[in-house]
Every structure is written in structure tokens, then in C-alpha cells.
Amino acid sequence: MHFAMPPRKTSRPPPYARNQGSIIAIPPALKNLLRRDKLRLVVVGILGFLGIVWLLGRRGGNSQGVAWTAAHIPKVAIGSGAPVVIVTVIDPKADPSWTQRIKSNREEYAKRHGYLTFFPTDDQYPLRGSPATWSRVPAIRHAMTLYPGSTFFWYLDATALIMTPSLAIHTHLLTPARLESLMITNAPVVPPDSVIKTFSNLKGDRIDFVVTQDKEGLAPSSFVIRNGEWAKYFLDAWFDPIYRSYNFQKAESHALEHIVQWHGTILAKLALVPQNMLNAYASGPASLKDGQFKEGNLVATFPGCDKDARDCAKEQQTYFDVLERTKT
Amino acid sequence: MSRSPSPQPGGWSSPGLNTSYDTGGRSSPFANGSTSHNVTWASAQARSAEVKGYNGITPRGQGFFGKHFRRLSTSLPFSYGEKEKLGRGRYQGNKFMQLLNRVGYTLWRLRRSLGVLLFVVLSFIIFYVTPTALHRMYRRSSMFGGGSKYVIILAANQGGGVMEWKGPREWAIERDSVKNKKKYTKKWGYDLEIVDMSTKKRYAHEWRESWEKVDTIRNAMRKYPHAEWFWWLDTNTFIMEPTYSLQQHIFKRLQHITYRDINVYNPLNITHPLTDEYLDPETRSAVGDGKVDSINMLIPQDCGGFNMGSFMVRRSVWTDRLLDIWWDPVGYEQKHMEWEHKEQDAFEYMYQNQPWIRPHVAFIQQRQIMSFPPGACGDQGDDPNIHYQEQDRDFLVNMAGCEWGRDCWAEMYNYRQLSNRLNRNPWEKFKDGISDFFKKSKKDEKKKS
């Protein structure tokens, strides 16, 4: 129906009609209670009631047995120490002169940028019969124990040389902005066709583990770990005896690929960077795209030069010469 | 009702001059001296009806009290009539009446403060007794009781599914167990998550054979995003003391009822603390950092080591990592034949071999969270660290292993009855006391005869 005019309203509103404005109809008895002079009384009553409930809730907590108390463990703030600690595990059976040159290569670089170095031997950790290459994992944990104030721990294999000492790794690679621009997202963790791909929405400041990929898979000959609780978890999980005894074909590097692919809390902290940023190969199965060492790359690695009948000192000789020349 | 000008023929001679003597004996306030021209009896009555809310005149004193008040009041002992008879307005009844009078007078004088007291008492009754149970809301709210911070995950159907069909006893056990937890969680405002743990082929490529605790806890964490602690319970458990809240019973007393150093009770002979020099001091410490807020997991130990029939985890990054690493295909492939307790054995293994776990685990004294019935752990059933003690009113009974040669249903039934008996309210105790008294006297008579 449609009316041409709205119905006429009375021009004289009923003088004392009930107030229809309020939605909830308050009974007069309650309204009387809420009058100003009684309001104080009501508020006091409610407060008193809540107070009693609270007091009753607080009772209990009776003590049995001896309460333990906090242990006194000195806490060092992460970031208060040197920004980077370089960890290289040394084989005590290797040629001492070569070992010395490797050590001084790292020490010179560290001195230049205010970093620290740590050179444990591969027989000082309880490996329980697993290959000596596993010792890199407790070595990093050890460095974290010794230098708890440092932020980054860079494991650099003894087969690698720092070729461009002027590049400071913590500004060149490890700042959140640099990491975000460099990291390879949505790429298979193990090339060429792993189902598990790196996350594509990671923030640079959430990254705790920076690693590279060569032609065959993850290359744990040079990687960086950020100090913290996650690092302990990651290293301990990696070092689990079950993986060491599992007879992975390539020991720790296959174990690493395994835990990265099966455990999301690890993959979520991992950043894959182009191989020549951290771990360029001078020889060996480099990543086809950007793995080969070129002049100006931070690191040159000679994977496997310490194995079989190969001689690292001989292979690295020309590179040592280049380093000597640039120094003078 | 018409509000139009007077329909009477002729109308009024002039405004304000008409008197109301012809309108039934009741003068209208609107009729005389009104400035309005259009007032009729009908309209005035209508308006006064609007004001009063009813039509016509209601005679006073029509109700029961109106009619009989006087009669009632004169028959009361305090009436004036009697007072006057007894002279000079002074009532000289017996002492008791005087006392009553004085009490009444005092109460009347103190009516304000008494009103507050009465109000508080009434509020208590409303808070605890009414079916809407305001106290549940109070206990649940994160501001006051904090009950929404706790979730109980109850595993139902364990080992069921394709392996074996449930009989009536199993159904009854499950029903009792679920009912018990439902009541408890409702009382304290916690959340209850009942999960189906039957063996099913849930994963496309493998039989994980109920290594699913981990996934279940994770799902619960996703489902209750504001909860902090998650308490895992097996089916064969019974909460004996529903009046204990988790906050009061466990979380306020953590420093008293837990131990961080496993050497306090170490049935598995786990080497602790770790001594490898490459580990940091906190990991090497026997008690972690020794602070309450570093506890992310609470587990009890029975005579055979860790017991995952009743344990708690807290939402934290540590827990995320633990739940992530707990199930691993390599571990599963190598050990699933050997680890017959599945997650429990896997966790024991991880506790021993992955140092990062130790600083965040606290062991809770077994009887605080999970007492054993006499059948479990030793034949005597009287170990004060393990077995249920009625006089201590233990919180929960875990009938662990009752499916191996013990009667689960009988145990469940007995503990349910015991719990009900221990938690009778005073009225029930009184009634039972009377019936016991008569039974006893009957027995005595029988003995005599």
C-alpha cells in the first residue's frame, strides 16, 4: 500500500507517557537502585564482592618440597662482541705449512674487519666413529660457547681461501636488506627437482642460516649461522647420532639436505644465496649459473682438495700468488 | 476515540465557562480553565487515560491487603491497640519478645550496611549457584581466572580402528573418561579437545601407526590460538579431584613440585648434566637457567622412565621446533620396530641426544599429575612416589597399561566411585552419615542375635 501523505501526528505529545527511548526496559525497582544516592552503595557492594572473590582465589599455593631457584649463568647479549667469528676446522694430520697459510689467510681478513677466528681440530669432538667432516657442527657450537657476544658465525672449510679481503661479509652479505635482495626464493632445495622449495616470503632479519647451492645440492663448505636459540636447535638436530650413523652418502651435507627438507622450522630460517657470494668454486661441481669463481668474489673453494691423493697446497698455489701480489 | 471538536449540537457558549457537573461527578483538570478550545470530556478522559495508563477509575484498596490490612495489622502482637491496653505505650511482654524487638530495631537502624552485606551474599549465590554460572565466565576470562589459557587434549580411541573393535567395556571407559574431563574443563573454563587416535592410513605413502601425538598437538595449537598450555591425557585417566584448578595445583607451585635435574629421579640412568666442552653453560647446567619461565614442557617419570600419558607443553618457539623435529623419517625408519612406545621413546632418545632440549624440560613429581593404580609399576602398589594415596587426595589417576592383563573398566569404575565419595558435598555427607549409622546399628543387632 502506498499513502500519498504520511499519517498525521498529534501536535500535542502525551505529557507523561513512558520514555520509549531506552531499549532495555529497566524495572522501576532496579531504576530506584541505580539512583544517584544509592549508586555509591551498589558500587561499594560490587567492589566488595569482587574483592572477596579475589581473596578467596588467592589462597592456596601451599609449599611442599624444596623450591628450586634460578641458576647463576652469566648472560652475554648477542651483538656485544665481534660481529663475525670465522670457524675453520683444521686437520692436524695435514701439512703444517699449508695449515699455517690457511690460518693466516683468515686471520688477516679478520684483523682487517674486526672479526675473530677460531681453529679447532677435527679430533677434539666426540664423533663416535662418524666421518671427521662432521666435526664442523660441534665446532660452531663450540665457537658460540666461547664467543657468546658475537652475532654471526661463518664456517669456512679449510679447502677455501678468502680471495677478496676488502669485502666485509657482515655488510656485504649479512644485512637484512642485502639478504632480502640476494636470496633465491621458491627454488628447489636440492637441484634440479626437489619438491621442497625455499620459502618466498621471508624477511631478511628473520634469517638465521645463509648457505649456497652447488650443482649437486647444498654446499656446507661455507655458510653463516646467526647466534641464538635457533642455532643451538639447528646444530644439535643436525648432529643427532641417528644421522651420523645413517650412512648418508655424503655424510653431513646429505644430513643437512634431509633436515632442511623435512623440517619446516629449519627451512623457514634458511636463505639460499648465489654461490659466488659466499662459496665460489675454483674447481669442482659449481652451480652452472653463478658458481664459478671469478675475480672479485669473496671466496674461492677447492672442494675435496684435501681428500684422496689431491694436494690442496699445490692446487691453491696460483691463488696464493694472486693474494700475495694484491697485498703488496 | 474522537478528538474532533464537540459533536454536541450547539456547542459551548464560550470557552472556559462550561462546568463539569454533567460529567459524572468527577472534575477534570483539563475541563476547567483550560486554554484549549477543543476540550471535550471524551478527549480529556482519553488524555488522562494516557497518563495513567489505564482506563476509568480504579477504586482504592481493592487488593487483598487493601481490604484486609487493618484486620491483619490489628491482629499482630505489635499493634497499637494492644499497646494502649498495656498502658503508656510501653510494651512489657516477656524478655524474649523484648530482645527480638531490640534486634529488629538495631537491624532497622543498620539497614544500610546490612543491605550491602545482604547484597554481597546474594551476589555470591548468583555467582556460584545459578545455572548460568557466572563463575565459569569469571574463571575462563583471561583477566581474572585465565582458564582459557589451558587446553586439555584427550586421546580417544587409542589403538582402535583397524587393529581391534571396541567392545561395550571400551565404550564405557571412554564415555566415563570423556565425561570426567568435560565436567572438569567446564568447571574451570578450560577447553577440551577430544581427538580420535584410531589407527588409520592418514598419510598417503606410509603407515605412521599413531605417531600422531605431534600432529594432534599442533592442530590443537592452531585451533586455540590464545591458549598457552596444552595438557595431553590418555583415555585411561581419571581426574579424581575436580576441585583442583591447574593454576593452583600446578602452575603456581612449579618450583615446588617439579625438578629440572633428572638426577633427582632417574630410572633410565640418563647422564646428566652434559659435560661436552663445546656446549654452552646453560645447556651444560643441570637445571637449565633455573627460571620458571624457561619451562616449556612438563613431563612425569614413572618407574620405567618418561611417561607421555599425561604431560604438558607450552606454546613457544621451542615447542614448535620440538614438535617439528619429533617425527623424522630417518628416526622412524631406523627405530620404529625398536621404539614400541613411539613418541615416548623418540622423546627419550631426543632428550639424551639433542642437548638443546634439556634446558627447557622440567620433570613433575609423578603423583602431582598422574598417580598410578596399584597394578602398575611394581606389585605392592605402595610406592609413595608412584601410587595413588587416598589420604593425600591425588589429582589424577592414570591406569597406564591396564589393557595388558588388568581390568580397565573395573579400575575406572572403582576410581570414579572413590572420587565421587571423596568429593561429596556436606549435605550428601550428612545423608550418607545417617544411612551409615543405621546400617551399622543393624549390623550390630545382627551380630548380637
mmCIF file of C-alpha atoms in Angstrom, chain B residues 7-319:
data_model
loop_
_atom_site.group_PDB
_atom_site.id
_atom_site.type_symbol
_atom_site.label_atom_id
_atom_site.label_comp_id
_atom_site.label_asym_id
_atom_site.label_seq_id
_atom_site.Cartn_x
_atom_site.Cartn_y
_atom_site.Cartn_z
ATOM 1 C CA PRO B 7 -20.074 16.844 18.365
ATOM 2 C CA GLN B 8 -22.763 18.152 20.681
ATOM 3 C CA PRO B 9 -25.305 20.204 18.935
ATOM 4 C CA GLY B 10 -24.987 23.802 19.758
ATOM 5 C CA GLY B 11 -21.587 23.564 21.364
ATOM 6 C CA TRP B 12 -20.465 25.748 24.284
ATOM 7 C CA SER B 13 -21.460 29.267 24.813
ATOM 8 C CA SER B 14 -17.967 30.492 25.486
ATOM 9 C CA PRO B 15 -14.616 28.913 26.347
ATOM 10 C CA GLY B 16 -13.905 28.145 29.946
ATOM 11 C CA LEU B 17 -17.442 28.636 31.144
ATOM 12 C CA ASN B 18 -18.691 25.152 30.901
ATOM 13 C CA THR B 19 -18.775 23.330 34.183
ATOM 14 C CA SER B 20 -18.350 19.680 34.703
ATOM 15 C CA TYR B 21 -21.374 18.874 36.738
ATOM 16 C CA ASP B 22 -22.849 16.952 33.918
ATOM 17 C CA THR B 23 -19.897 14.632 33.507
ATOM 18 C CA GLY B 24 -20.448 12.016 36.160
ATOM 19 C CA GLY B 25 -19.251 13.682 39.348
ATOM 20 C CA ARG B 26 -15.551 13.808 38.683
ATOM 21 C CA SER B 27 -13.908 17.060 37.894
ATOM 22 C CA SER B 28 -11.429 17.025 35.129
ATOM 23 C CA PRO B 29 -8.304 19.115 35.462
ATOM 24 C CA PHE B 30 -8.448 19.880 31.787
ATOM 25 C CA ALA B 31 -12.027 20.919 31.622
ATOM 26 C CA ASN B 32 -11.848 23.983 33.858
ATOM 27 C CA GLY B 33 -9.655 26.897 32.992
ATOM 28 C CA SER B 34 -8.137 25.165 30.092
ATOM 29 C CA THR B 35 -6.746 27.356 27.378
ATOM 30 C CA SER B 36 -7.738 24.865 24.827
ATOM 31 C CA HIS B 37 -10.852 25.364 22.839
ATOM 32 C CA ASN B 38 -11.316 21.832 21.842
ATOM 33 C CA VAL B 39 -11.583 20.067 25.144
ATOM 34 C CA THR B 40 -14.357 17.622 25.475
ATOM 35 C CA TRP B 41 -14.952 15.160 28.206
ATOM 36 C CA ALA B 42 -14.052 12.368 25.880
ATOM 37 C CA SER B 43 -10.745 13.860 24.881
ATOM 38 C CA ALA B 44 -9.823 14.790 28.429
ATOM 39 C CA GLN B 45 -10.584 11.301 29.613
ATOM 40 C CA ALA B 46 -8.541 9.882 26.818
ATOM 41 C CA ARG B 47 -5.588 12.013 27.717
ATOM 42 C CA SER B 48 -5.758 11.218 31.365
ATOM 43 C CA ALA B 49 -6.011 7.604 30.367
ATOM 44 C CA GLU B 50 -2.758 8.013 28.502
ATOM 45 C CA VAL B 51 -1.123 9.471 31.543
ATOM 46 C CA LYS B 52 -2.387 6.880 33.939
ATOM 47 C CA GLY B 53 -2.019 4.028 31.606
ATOM 48 C CA TYR B 54 -5.393 2.562 32.292
ATOM 49 C CA ASN B 55 -8.974 3.397 31.602
ATOM 50 C CA GLY B 56 -11.536 4.595 34.010
ATOM 51 C CA ILE B 57 -11.334 4.899 37.735
ATOM 52 C CA THR B 58 -9.733 2.232 39.855
ATOM 53 C CA PRO B 59 -11.136 2.164 43.328
ATOM 54 C CA ARG B 60 -8.532 2.099 46.039
ATOM 55 C CA GLY B 61 -7.985 -0.778 48.360
ATOM 56 C CA GLN B 62 -9.345 -3.420 46.132
ATOM 57 C CA GLY B 63 -6.495 -5.926 46.597
ATOM 58 C CA PHE B 64 -6.192 -8.404 49.405
ATOM 59 C CA PHE B 65 -4.026 -6.149 51.524
ATOM 60 C CA GLY B 66 -6.192 -3.196 50.794
ATOM 61 C CA LYS B 67 -9.210 -4.987 52.041
ATOM 62 C CA HIS B 68 -7.726 -6.769 54.984
ATOM 63 C CA PHE B 69 -4.773 -4.668 56.053
ATOM 64 C CA ARG B 70 -6.375 -3.261 59.052
ATOM 65 C CA ARG B 71 -7.627 -6.583 60.271
ATOM 66 C CA LEU B 72 -4.244 -8.133 59.760
ATOM 67 C CA SER B 73 -2.365 -5.370 61.427
ATOM 68 C CA THR B 74 -4.562 -5.295 64.470
ATOM 69 C CA SER B 75 -4.082 -8.988 64.967
ATOM 70 C CA LEU B 76 -0.312 -8.572 65.079
ATOM 71 C CA PRO B 77 1.326 -8.528 68.509
ATOM 72 C CA PHE B 78 2.873 -5.136 67.931
ATOM 73 C CA SER B 79 -0.390 -3.441 67.275
ATOM 74 C CA TYR B 80 -1.255 -0.171 68.900
ATOM 75 C CA GLY B 81 -4.483 -1.444 70.266
ATOM 76 C CA GLU B 82 -2.765 -3.899 72.492
ATOM 77 C CA LYS B 83 -0.087 -1.427 73.443
ATOM 78 C CA GLU B 84 -2.644 1.007 74.624
ATOM 79 C CA LYS B 85 -4.274 -1.658 76.717
ATOM 80 C CA LEU B 86 -0.965 -2.304 78.430
ATOM 81 C CA GLY B 87 -0.618 1.272 79.241
ATOM 82 C CA ARG B 88 1.567 4.242 78.364
ATOM 83 C CA GLY B 89 2.722 2.888 75.054
ATOM 84 C CA ARG B 90 5.255 0.654 76.681
ATOM 85 C CA TYR B 91 5.245 -2.955 75.678
ATOM 86 C CA GLN B 92 6.095 -5.203 78.556
ATOM 87 C CA GLY B 93 5.973 -8.645 77.054
ATOM 88 C CA ASN B 94 8.348 -11.362 78.050
ATOM 89 C CA LYS B 95 12.121 -10.931 77.766
ATOM 90 C CA PHE B 96 12.342 -12.817 74.527
ATOM 91 C CA MET B 97 9.946 -10.503 72.821
ATOM 92 C CA GLN B 98 11.886 -7.537 74.101
ATOM 93 C CA LEU B 99 15.090 -8.925 72.775
ATOM 94 C CA LEU B 100 13.518 -9.608 69.435
ATOM 95 C CA ASN B 101 12.236 -6.095 69.386
ATOM 96 C CA ARG B 102 15.607 -4.644 70.094
ATOM 97 C CA VAL B 103 17.250 -6.791 67.454
ATOM 98 C CA GLY B 104 14.667 -5.689 64.961
ATOM 99 C CA TYR B 105 15.250 -2.058 65.850
ATOM 100 C CA THR B 106 19.011 -2.405 65.541
ATOM 101 C CA LEU B 107 18.657 -4.088 62.190
ATOM 102 C CA TRP B 108 16.465 -1.306 61.007
ATOM 103 C CA ARG B 109 18.966 1.279 62.190
ATOM 104 C CA LEU B 110 21.812 -0.522 60.400
ATOM 105 C CA ARG B 111 19.769 -1.171 57.300
ATOM 106 C CA ARG B 112 22.321 0.485 55.013
ATOM 107 C CA SER B 113 25.362 -1.580 55.922
ATOM 108 C CA LEU B 114 23.219 -4.656 56.308
ATOM 109 C CA GLY B 115 21.874 -4.052 52.835
ATOM 110 C CA VAL B 116 25.405 -4.108 51.455
ATOM 111 C CA LEU B 117 26.109 -7.354 53.284
ATOM 112 C CA LEU B 118 22.919 -8.894 52.013
ATOM 113 C CA PHE B 119 23.772 -7.744 48.532
ATOM 114 C CA VAL B 120 27.186 -9.402 48.712
ATOM 115 C CA VAL B 121 25.726 -12.646 49.981
ATOM 116 C CA LEU B 122 23.115 -12.619 47.263
ATOM 117 C CA SER B 123 25.746 -11.963 44.646
ATOM 118 C CA PHE B 124 27.686 -14.960 45.896
ATOM 119 C CA ILE B 125 24.665 -17.140 45.498
ATOM 120 C CA ILE B 126 24.075 -15.844 41.996
ATOM 121 C CA PHE B 127 27.757 -16.219 41.140
ATOM 122 C CA TYR B 128 28.106 -19.826 42.166
ATOM 123 C CA VAL B 129 24.672 -21.373 42.191
ATOM 124 C CA THR B 130 22.673 -20.150 39.247
ATOM 125 C CA PRO B 131 22.714 -22.386 36.218
ATOM 126 C CA THR B 132 24.213 -19.689 34.009
ATOM 127 C CA ALA B 133 27.202 -19.865 36.321
ATOM 128 C CA LEU B 134 28.823 -16.501 36.190
ATOM 129 C CA HIS B 135 31.789 -18.045 37.944
ATOM 130 C CA ARG B 136 32.547 -20.085 34.842
ATOM 131 C CA MET B 137 32.780 -16.952 32.788
ATOM 132 C CA TYR B 138 34.900 -15.420 35.511
ATOM 133 C CA ARG B 139 37.246 -18.374 35.638
ATOM 134 C CA ARG B 140 37.511 -18.545 31.899
ATOM 135 C CA SER B 141 38.252 -14.888 31.269
ATOM 136 C CA SER B 142 41.886 -14.149 30.673
ATOM 137 C CA MET B 143 41.755 -11.173 33.019
ATOM 138 C CA PHE B 144 40.515 -12.928 36.130
ATOM 139 C CA GLY B 145 40.639 -16.709 36.136
ATOM 140 C CA GLY B 146 42.685 -17.256 32.998
ATOM 141 C CA GLY B 147 41.022 -20.599 32.245
ATOM 142 C CA SER B 148 41.063 -20.007 28.504
ATOM 143 C CA LYS B 149 44.840 -20.321 28.632
ATOM 144 C CA TYR B 150 44.630 -24.083 29.166
ATOM 145 C CA VAL B 151 43.568 -26.800 26.767
ATOM 146 C CA ILE B 152 43.171 -30.459 27.617
ATOM 147 C CA ILE B 153 43.781 -32.784 24.714
ATOM 148 C CA LEU B 154 42.102 -36.092 25.386
ATOM 149 C CA ALA B 155 43.087 -39.020 23.238
ATOM 150 C CA ALA B 156 40.128 -41.237 22.475
ATOM 151 C CA ASN B 157 40.076 -44.478 20.560
ATOM 152 C CA GLN B 158 43.723 -45.249 21.203
ATOM 153 C CA GLY B 159 44.867 -48.229 19.241
ATOM 154 C CA GLY B 160 41.351 -48.666 17.931
ATOM 155 C CA GLY B 161 40.250 -48.629 14.344
ATOM 156 C CA VAL B 162 41.563 -51.353 12.138
ATOM 157 C CA MET B 163 43.513 -53.104 14.867
ATOM 158 C CA GLU B 164 40.616 -54.056 17.076
ATOM 159 C CA TRP B 165 36.985 -53.246 17.514
ATOM 160 C CA LYS B 166 35.766 -51.653 20.668
ATOM 161 C CA GLY B 167 33.559 -53.707 22.931
ATOM 162 C CA PRO B 168 30.985 -52.350 25.371
ATOM 163 C CA ARG B 169 33.600 -52.075 28.086
ATOM 164 C CA GLU B 170 35.834 -49.920 25.965
ATOM 165 C CA TRP B 171 32.905 -47.704 25.096
ATOM 166 C CA ALA B 172 32.028 -47.381 28.743
ATOM 167 C CA ILE B 173 35.588 -46.498 29.686
ATOM 168 C CA GLU B 174 35.721 -43.868 27.020
ATOM 169 C CA ARG B 175 32.365 -42.447 27.985
ATOM 170 C CA ASP B 176 33.357 -42.145 31.635
ATOM 171 C CA SER B 177 36.707 -40.662 30.827
ATOM 172 C CA VAL B 178 35.266 -38.079 28.465
ATOM 173 C CA LYS B 179 32.515 -37.162 30.877
ATOM 174 C CA ASN B 180 35.030 -36.678 33.653
ATOM 175 C CA LYS B 181 37.161 -34.297 31.587
ATOM 176 C CA LYS B 182 34.159 -32.458 30.211
ATOM 177 C CA LYS B 183 32.931 -31.745 33.691
ATOM 178 C CA TYR B 184 36.360 -30.637 34.811
ATOM 179 C CA THR B 185 37.012 -28.328 31.885
ATOM 180 C CA LYS B 186 33.554 -26.833 32.157
ATOM 181 C CA LYS B 187 34.025 -26.162 35.829
ATOM 182 C CA TRP B 188 37.280 -24.292 35.382
ATOM 183 C CA GLY B 189 36.656 -22.738 31.987
ATOM 184 C CA TYR B 190 39.330 -24.703 30.134
ATOM 185 C CA ASP B 191 38.995 -26.028 26.612
ATOM 186 C CA LEU B 192 38.689 -29.715 25.894
ATOM 187 C CA GLU B 193 39.833 -31.180 22.623
ATOM 188 C CA ILE B 194 38.903 -34.818 22.102
ATOM 189 C CA VAL B 195 40.960 -36.392 19.360
ATOM 190 C CA ASP B 196 40.466 -39.621 17.540
ATOM 191 C CA MET B 197 43.653 -41.620 17.756
ATOM 192 C CA SER B 198 42.470 -44.697 15.898
ATOM 193 C CA THR B 199 44.995 -46.216 13.575
ATOM 194 C CA LYS B 200 44.193 -45.091 10.100
ATOM 195 C CA LYS B 201 46.045 -44.638 6.942
ATOM 196 C CA ARG B 202 46.081 -40.895 7.114
ATOM 197 C CA TYR B 203 49.268 -40.264 5.227
ATOM 198 C CA ALA B 204 49.303 -41.205 1.612
ATOM 199 C CA HIS B 205 52.588 -43.008 1.415
ATOM 200 C CA GLU B 206 53.153 -44.604 4.765
ATOM 201 C CA TRP B 207 51.674 -46.114 7.867
ATOM 202 C CA ARG B 208 52.714 -43.804 10.585
ATOM 203 C CA GLU B 209 50.976 -46.017 13.112
ATOM 204 C CA SER B 210 49.792 -43.430 15.562
ATOM 205 C CA TRP B 211 52.908 -41.359 15.709
ATOM 206 C CA GLU B 212 50.312 -38.672 15.629
ATOM 207 C CA LYS B 213 50.546 -37.053 19.013
ATOM 208 C CA VAL B 214 52.692 -34.412 17.439
ATOM 209 C CA ASP B 215 50.264 -33.542 14.674
ATOM 210 C CA THR B 216 47.433 -33.580 17.149
ATOM 211 C CA ILE B 217 49.087 -31.130 19.500
ATOM 212 C CA ARG B 218 49.930 -28.885 16.596
ATOM 213 C CA ASN B 219 46.349 -28.918 15.375
ATOM 214 C CA ALA B 220 45.152 -28.038 18.845
ATOM 215 C CA MET B 221 47.597 -25.145 18.968
ATOM 216 C CA ARG B 222 46.187 -23.893 15.726
ATOM 217 C CA LYS B 223 42.615 -24.342 16.897
ATOM 218 C CA TYR B 224 43.088 -22.488 20.192
ATOM 219 C CA PRO B 225 45.361 -19.615 19.241
ATOM 220 C CA HIS B 226 45.102 -17.889 22.620
ATOM 221 C CA ALA B 227 45.800 -20.875 24.815
ATOM 222 C CA GLU B 228 49.191 -21.249 26.402
ATOM 223 C CA TRP B 229 49.433 -24.687 27.966
ATOM 224 C CA PHE B 230 48.289 -27.898 26.333
ATOM 225 C CA TRP B 231 47.783 -30.933 28.532
ATOM 226 C CA TRP B 232 47.839 -34.276 26.837
ATOM 227 C CA LEU B 233 45.769 -37.025 28.509
ATOM 228 C CA ASP B 234 45.306 -40.644 27.567
ATOM 229 C CA THR B 235 41.885 -42.250 27.669
ATOM 230 C CA ASN B 236 42.635 -44.355 30.714
ATOM 231 C CA THR B 237 42.892 -41.426 33.068
ATOM 232 C CA PHE B 238 40.516 -40.104 35.655
ATOM 233 C CA ILE B 239 40.580 -36.712 37.358
ATOM 234 C CA MET B 240 39.990 -37.603 40.992
ATOM 235 C CA GLU B 241 39.857 -34.088 42.381
ATOM 236 C CA PRO B 242 37.916 -31.804 40.066
ATOM 237 C CA THR B 243 38.138 -29.040 42.665
ATOM 238 C CA TYR B 244 41.837 -28.559 41.934
ATOM 239 C CA SER B 245 42.448 -25.984 39.259
ATOM 240 C CA LEU B 246 45.523 -26.317 37.088
ATOM 241 C CA GLN B 247 46.589 -22.837 38.077
ATOM 242 C CA GLN B 248 46.508 -23.526 41.794
ATOM 243 C CA HIS B 249 47.558 -27.139 41.708
ATOM 244 C CA ILE B 250 50.384 -26.962 39.212
ATOM 245 C CA PHE B 251 51.355 -23.676 37.722
ATOM 246 C CA LYS B 252 51.578 -21.661 40.928
ATOM 247 C CA ARG B 253 53.670 -24.344 42.568
ATOM 248 C CA LEU B 254 56.008 -25.212 39.721
ATOM 249 C CA GLN B 255 59.108 -24.568 41.774
ATOM 250 C CA HIS B 256 57.918 -26.944 44.464
ATOM 251 C CA ILE B 257 56.529 -29.848 42.525
ATOM 252 C CA THR B 258 58.920 -30.068 39.610
ATOM 253 C CA TYR B 259 62.595 -30.859 39.282
ATOM 254 C CA ARG B 260 64.831 -29.706 36.472
ATOM 255 C CA ASP B 261 67.712 -32.016 37.276
ATOM 256 C CA ILE B 262 66.846 -35.523 36.176
ATOM 257 C CA ASN B 263 69.246 -36.963 38.745
ATOM 258 C CA VAL B 264 66.565 -36.402 41.369
ATOM 259 C CA TYR B 265 64.824 -39.436 39.963
ATOM 260 C CA ASN B 266 66.490 -41.156 37.061
ATOM 261 C CA PRO B 267 65.153 -44.603 36.241
ATOM 262 C CA LEU B 268 66.679 -44.513 32.765
ATOM 263 C CA ASN B 269 70.138 -43.613 34.057
ATOM 264 C CA ILE B 270 70.500 -40.729 31.666
ATOM 265 C CA THR B 271 73.832 -38.969 32.001
ATOM 266 C CA HIS B 272 73.081 -35.506 33.239
ATOM 267 C CA PRO B 273 74.221 -32.803 33.054
ATOM 268 C CA LEU B 274 76.080 -32.879 29.763
ATOM 269 C CA THR B 275 79.771 -32.224 30.046
ATOM 270 C CA ASP B 276 80.916 -31.752 26.435
ATOM 271 C CA GLU B 277 83.037 -28.633 26.439
ATOM 272 C CA TYR B 278 81.632 -27.380 23.162
ATOM 273 C CA LEU B 279 78.215 -26.804 24.724
ATOM 274 C CA ASP B 280 77.235 -23.506 26.253
ATOM 275 C CA PRO B 281 76.955 -23.152 30.037
ATOM 276 C CA GLU B 282 73.165 -23.100 30.031
ATOM 277 C CA THR B 283 72.981 -26.399 28.190
ATOM 278 C CA ARG B 284 75.606 -27.884 30.462
ATOM 279 C CA SER B 285 73.821 -26.679 33.582
ATOM 280 C CA ALA B 286 71.873 -29.361 35.421
ATOM 281 C CA VAL B 287 68.833 -27.137 35.786
ATOM 282 C CA GLY B 288 68.934 -25.034 32.640
ATOM 283 C CA ASP B 289 68.791 -21.395 33.605
ATOM 284 C CA GLY B 290 66.696 -22.362 36.609
ATOM 285 C CA LYS B 291 63.891 -19.939 35.911
ATOM 286 C CA VAL B 292 60.249 -20.876 35.899
ATOM 287 C CA ASP B 293 59.528 -19.208 32.600
ATOM 288 C CA SER B 294 62.095 -21.268 30.730
ATOM 289 C CA ILE B 295 59.956 -24.385 31.278
ATOM 290 C CA ASN B 296 58.266 -25.321 28.033
ATOM 291 C CA MET B 297 57.418 -28.897 28.803
ATOM 292 C CA LEU B 298 56.285 -30.710 31.920
ATOM 293 C CA ILE B 299 56.532 -34.477 31.983
ATOM 294 C CA PRO B 300 56.300 -37.036 34.746
ATOM 295 C CA GLN B 301 58.579 -40.031 35.118
ATOM 296 C CA ASP B 302 57.330 -43.397 36.290
ATOM 297 C CA CYS B 303 59.412 -46.405 37.217
ATOM 298 C CA GLY B 304 60.167 -47.040 33.560
ATOM 299 C CA GLY B 305 61.192 -43.564 32.509
ATOM 300 C CA PHE B 306 59.305 -40.760 30.827
ATOM 301 C CA ASN B 307 55.566 -41.125 30.713
ATOM 302 C CA MET B 308 53.640 -39.460 27.937
ATOM 303 C CA GLY B 309 50.226 -40.493 29.202
ATOM 304 C CA SER B 310 49.835 -37.133 30.878
ATOM 305 C CA PHE B 311 52.176 -34.291 30.012
ATOM 306 C CA MET B 312 52.032 -30.624 29.217
ATOM 307 C CA VAL B 313 53.606 -28.417 26.613
ATOM 308 C CA ARG B 314 53.564 -24.679 26.414
ATOM 309 C CA ARG B 315 53.129 -22.686 23.262
ATOM 310 C CA SER B 316 56.561 -21.324 22.371
ATOM 311 C CA VAL B 317 59.087 -21.353 19.550
ATOM 312 C CA TRP B 318 60.943 -24.075 21.400
ATOM 313 C CA THR B 319 57.814 -26.233 21.314
#
